[in-house]
Structure formats: C-alpha cells, structure tokens
mmCIF file of C-alpha atoms in Angstrom:
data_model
loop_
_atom_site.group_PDB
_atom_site.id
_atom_site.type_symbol
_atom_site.label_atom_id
_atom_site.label_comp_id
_atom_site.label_asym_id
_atom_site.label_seq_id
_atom_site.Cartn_x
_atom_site.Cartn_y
_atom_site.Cartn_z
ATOM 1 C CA UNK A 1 -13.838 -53.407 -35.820
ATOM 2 C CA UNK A 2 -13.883 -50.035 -34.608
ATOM 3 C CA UNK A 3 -11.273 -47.385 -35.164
ATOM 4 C CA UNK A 4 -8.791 -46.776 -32.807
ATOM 5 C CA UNK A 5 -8.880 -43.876 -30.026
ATOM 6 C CA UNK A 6 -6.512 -41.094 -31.327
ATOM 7 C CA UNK A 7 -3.452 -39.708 -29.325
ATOM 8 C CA UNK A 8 -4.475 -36.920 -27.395
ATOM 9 C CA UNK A 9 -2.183 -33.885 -27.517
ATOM 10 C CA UNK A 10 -3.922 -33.119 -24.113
ATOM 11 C CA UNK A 11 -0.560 -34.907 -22.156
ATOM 12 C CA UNK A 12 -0.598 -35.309 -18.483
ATOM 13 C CA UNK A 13 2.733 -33.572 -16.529
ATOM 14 C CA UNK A 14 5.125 -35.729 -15.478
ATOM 15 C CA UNK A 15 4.538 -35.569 -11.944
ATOM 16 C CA UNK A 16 0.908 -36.565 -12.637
ATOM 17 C CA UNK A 17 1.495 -39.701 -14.277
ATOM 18 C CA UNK A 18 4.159 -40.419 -11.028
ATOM 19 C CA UNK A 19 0.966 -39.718 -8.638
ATOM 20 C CA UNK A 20 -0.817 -41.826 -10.793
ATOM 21 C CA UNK A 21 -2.309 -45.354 -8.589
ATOM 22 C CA UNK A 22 -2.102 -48.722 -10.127
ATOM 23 C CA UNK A 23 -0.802 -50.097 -13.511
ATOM 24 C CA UNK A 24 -0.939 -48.019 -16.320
ATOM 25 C CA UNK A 25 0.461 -47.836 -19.798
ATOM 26 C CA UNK A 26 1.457 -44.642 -21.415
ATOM 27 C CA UNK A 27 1.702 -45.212 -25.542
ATOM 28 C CA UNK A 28 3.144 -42.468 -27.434
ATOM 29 C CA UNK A 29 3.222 -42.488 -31.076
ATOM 30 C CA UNK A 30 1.478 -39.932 -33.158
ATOM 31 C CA UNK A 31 -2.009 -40.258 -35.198
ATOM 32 C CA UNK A 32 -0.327 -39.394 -39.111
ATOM 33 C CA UNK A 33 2.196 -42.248 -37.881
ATOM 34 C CA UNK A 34 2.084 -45.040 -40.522
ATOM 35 C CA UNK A 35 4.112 -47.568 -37.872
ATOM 36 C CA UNK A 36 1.720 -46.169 -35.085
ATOM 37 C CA UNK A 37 -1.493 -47.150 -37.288
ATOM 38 C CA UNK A 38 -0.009 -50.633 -38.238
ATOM 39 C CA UNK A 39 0.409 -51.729 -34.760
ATOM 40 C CA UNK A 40 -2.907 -51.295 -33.360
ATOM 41 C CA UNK A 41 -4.440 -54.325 -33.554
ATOM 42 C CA UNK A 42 -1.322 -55.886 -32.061
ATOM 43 C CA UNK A 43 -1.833 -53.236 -29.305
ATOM 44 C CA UNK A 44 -5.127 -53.711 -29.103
ATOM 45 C CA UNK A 45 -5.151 -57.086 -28.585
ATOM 46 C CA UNK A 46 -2.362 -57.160 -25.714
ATOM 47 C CA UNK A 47 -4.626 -55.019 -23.706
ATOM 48 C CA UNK A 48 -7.579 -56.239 -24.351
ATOM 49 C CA UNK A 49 -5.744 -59.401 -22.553
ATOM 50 C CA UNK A 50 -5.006 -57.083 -19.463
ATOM 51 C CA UNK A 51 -8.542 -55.543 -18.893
ATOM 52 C CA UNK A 52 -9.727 -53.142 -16.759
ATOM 53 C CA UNK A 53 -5.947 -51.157 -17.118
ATOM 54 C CA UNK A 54 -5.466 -47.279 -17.538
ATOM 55 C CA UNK A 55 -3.813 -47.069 -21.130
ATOM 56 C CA UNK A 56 -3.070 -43.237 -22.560
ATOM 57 C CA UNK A 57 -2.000 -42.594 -25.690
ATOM 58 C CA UNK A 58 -0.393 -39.695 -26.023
ATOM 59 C CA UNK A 59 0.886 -37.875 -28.645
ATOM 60 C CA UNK A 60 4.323 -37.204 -29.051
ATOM 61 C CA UNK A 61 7.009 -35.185 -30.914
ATOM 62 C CA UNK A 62 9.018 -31.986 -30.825
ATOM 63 C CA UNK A 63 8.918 -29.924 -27.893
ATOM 64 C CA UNK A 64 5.852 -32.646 -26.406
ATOM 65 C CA UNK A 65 7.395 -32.492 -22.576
ATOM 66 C CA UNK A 66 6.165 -35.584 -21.053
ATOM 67 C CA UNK A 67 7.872 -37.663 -24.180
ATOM 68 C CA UNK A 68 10.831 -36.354 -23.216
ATOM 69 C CA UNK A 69 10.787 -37.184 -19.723
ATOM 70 C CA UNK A 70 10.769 -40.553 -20.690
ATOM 71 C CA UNK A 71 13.103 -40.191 -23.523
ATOM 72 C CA UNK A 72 10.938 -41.615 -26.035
ATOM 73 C CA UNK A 73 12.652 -41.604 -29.666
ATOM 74 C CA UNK A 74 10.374 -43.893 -31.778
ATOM 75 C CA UNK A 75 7.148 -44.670 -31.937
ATOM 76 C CA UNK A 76 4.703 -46.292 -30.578
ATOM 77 C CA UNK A 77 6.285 -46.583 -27.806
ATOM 78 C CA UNK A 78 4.701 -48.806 -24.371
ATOM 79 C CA UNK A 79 5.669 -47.786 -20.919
ATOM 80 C CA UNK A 80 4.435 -49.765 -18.382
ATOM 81 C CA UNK A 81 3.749 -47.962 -15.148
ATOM 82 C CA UNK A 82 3.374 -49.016 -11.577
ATOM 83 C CA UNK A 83 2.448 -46.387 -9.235
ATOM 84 C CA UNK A 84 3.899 -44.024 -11.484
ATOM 85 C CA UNK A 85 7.018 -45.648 -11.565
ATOM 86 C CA UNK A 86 8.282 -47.832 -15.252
ATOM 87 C CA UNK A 87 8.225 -51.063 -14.880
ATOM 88 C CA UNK A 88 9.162 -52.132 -18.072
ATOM 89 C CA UNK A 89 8.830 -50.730 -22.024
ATOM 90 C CA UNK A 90 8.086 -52.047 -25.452
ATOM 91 C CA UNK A 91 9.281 -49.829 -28.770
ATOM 92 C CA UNK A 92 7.950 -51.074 -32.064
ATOM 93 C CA UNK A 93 6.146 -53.530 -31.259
ATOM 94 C CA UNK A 94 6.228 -56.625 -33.125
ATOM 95 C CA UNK A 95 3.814 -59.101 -31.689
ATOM 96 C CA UNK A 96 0.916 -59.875 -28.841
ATOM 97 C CA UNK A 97 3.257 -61.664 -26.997
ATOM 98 C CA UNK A 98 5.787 -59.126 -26.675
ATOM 99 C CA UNK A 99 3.415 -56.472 -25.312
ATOM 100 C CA UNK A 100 2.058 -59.238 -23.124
ATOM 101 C CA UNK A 101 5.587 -60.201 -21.647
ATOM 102 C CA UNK A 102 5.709 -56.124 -20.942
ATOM 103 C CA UNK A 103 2.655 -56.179 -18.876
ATOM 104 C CA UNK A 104 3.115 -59.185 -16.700
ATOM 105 C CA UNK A 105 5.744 -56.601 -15.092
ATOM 106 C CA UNK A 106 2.742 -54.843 -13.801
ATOM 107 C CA UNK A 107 1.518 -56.002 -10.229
ATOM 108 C CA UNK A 108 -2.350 -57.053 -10.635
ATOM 109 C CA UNK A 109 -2.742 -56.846 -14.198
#
C-alpha cells in the first residue's frame, strides 16, 4: 500500500472551489494529525468506490481561510461539493459506508 497524498497548505480561495464544475470533495485535516492518519484507509477506500472524483485535501488550522469558510472544527473533515455548492459532510469518519452514504449526495458520482 502506498502512503497517502499529504494535505497541501497550497488551499484554493473560496470562490474557486464555488467555480469549481462537478463533484468534488474537499478533506481537511492536517498531516501531524494522529485521527487524520488513522482514517485513511477508510477514506481511501470510499473514494476509491467513487472514481474518477476531484478530492483535495487540504490542510487546515489557525488562520487557514478556506477552513473557515466552511467552519470546519475537527478533523478530517469531508465536504461534498456539487458545483461548488455542499451537498453533504462527514466529520470523523467512522466507516466506508458512512463516507459512501456522503457521496451518493453527489450527482454522477
């Protein structure tokens, strides 16, 4: 298995991710995040389900803007996106299933 893709600190603005086309999910979390580590598999796995689909992971904390805009207070944290607008939103996620039940929100994924 290879290792995850880290959460970029390199966040899109706001009104980026609302021009954004299609489904998307936005994860925030950050990388030293011991919760954020132990649930990517589950992540992982959800999307992997839900393939091709834009999924960011950005990083998040103190001051990070686009966290909050979407007033993010734990992590990971899954925001489903539909032409830029949320669609639905999974904190702490505790199984496949749950992620999965998230996504169906998302037209064509």
């Amino acid at each position: 298995m290879s290792a995850p893709t880290p959460y970029t600190s390199n966040e899109p603005t706001r009104a980026e991710v609302e021009a954004m086309a299609g489904s998307t999910v936005l994860e925030f979390g950050a990388n030293w995040c011991g919760i954020c580590q132990a649930a990517q598999q589950t992540i992982g796995n959800a999307l992997a389900a839900h393939a091709p689909l834009r999924h960011l992971k950005v990083e998040d904390g103190r001051g990070r803007p686009l966290g909050r805009s979407f007033g993010i207070k734990l992590w990971p944290t899954l925001v489903m996106l539909q032409d830029g607008r949320e669609v639905a939103r999974v904190v702490r996620p505790g199984s496949t299933q749950e992620i999965a039940d998230a996504l169906a929100q998302l037209g064509g994924a």
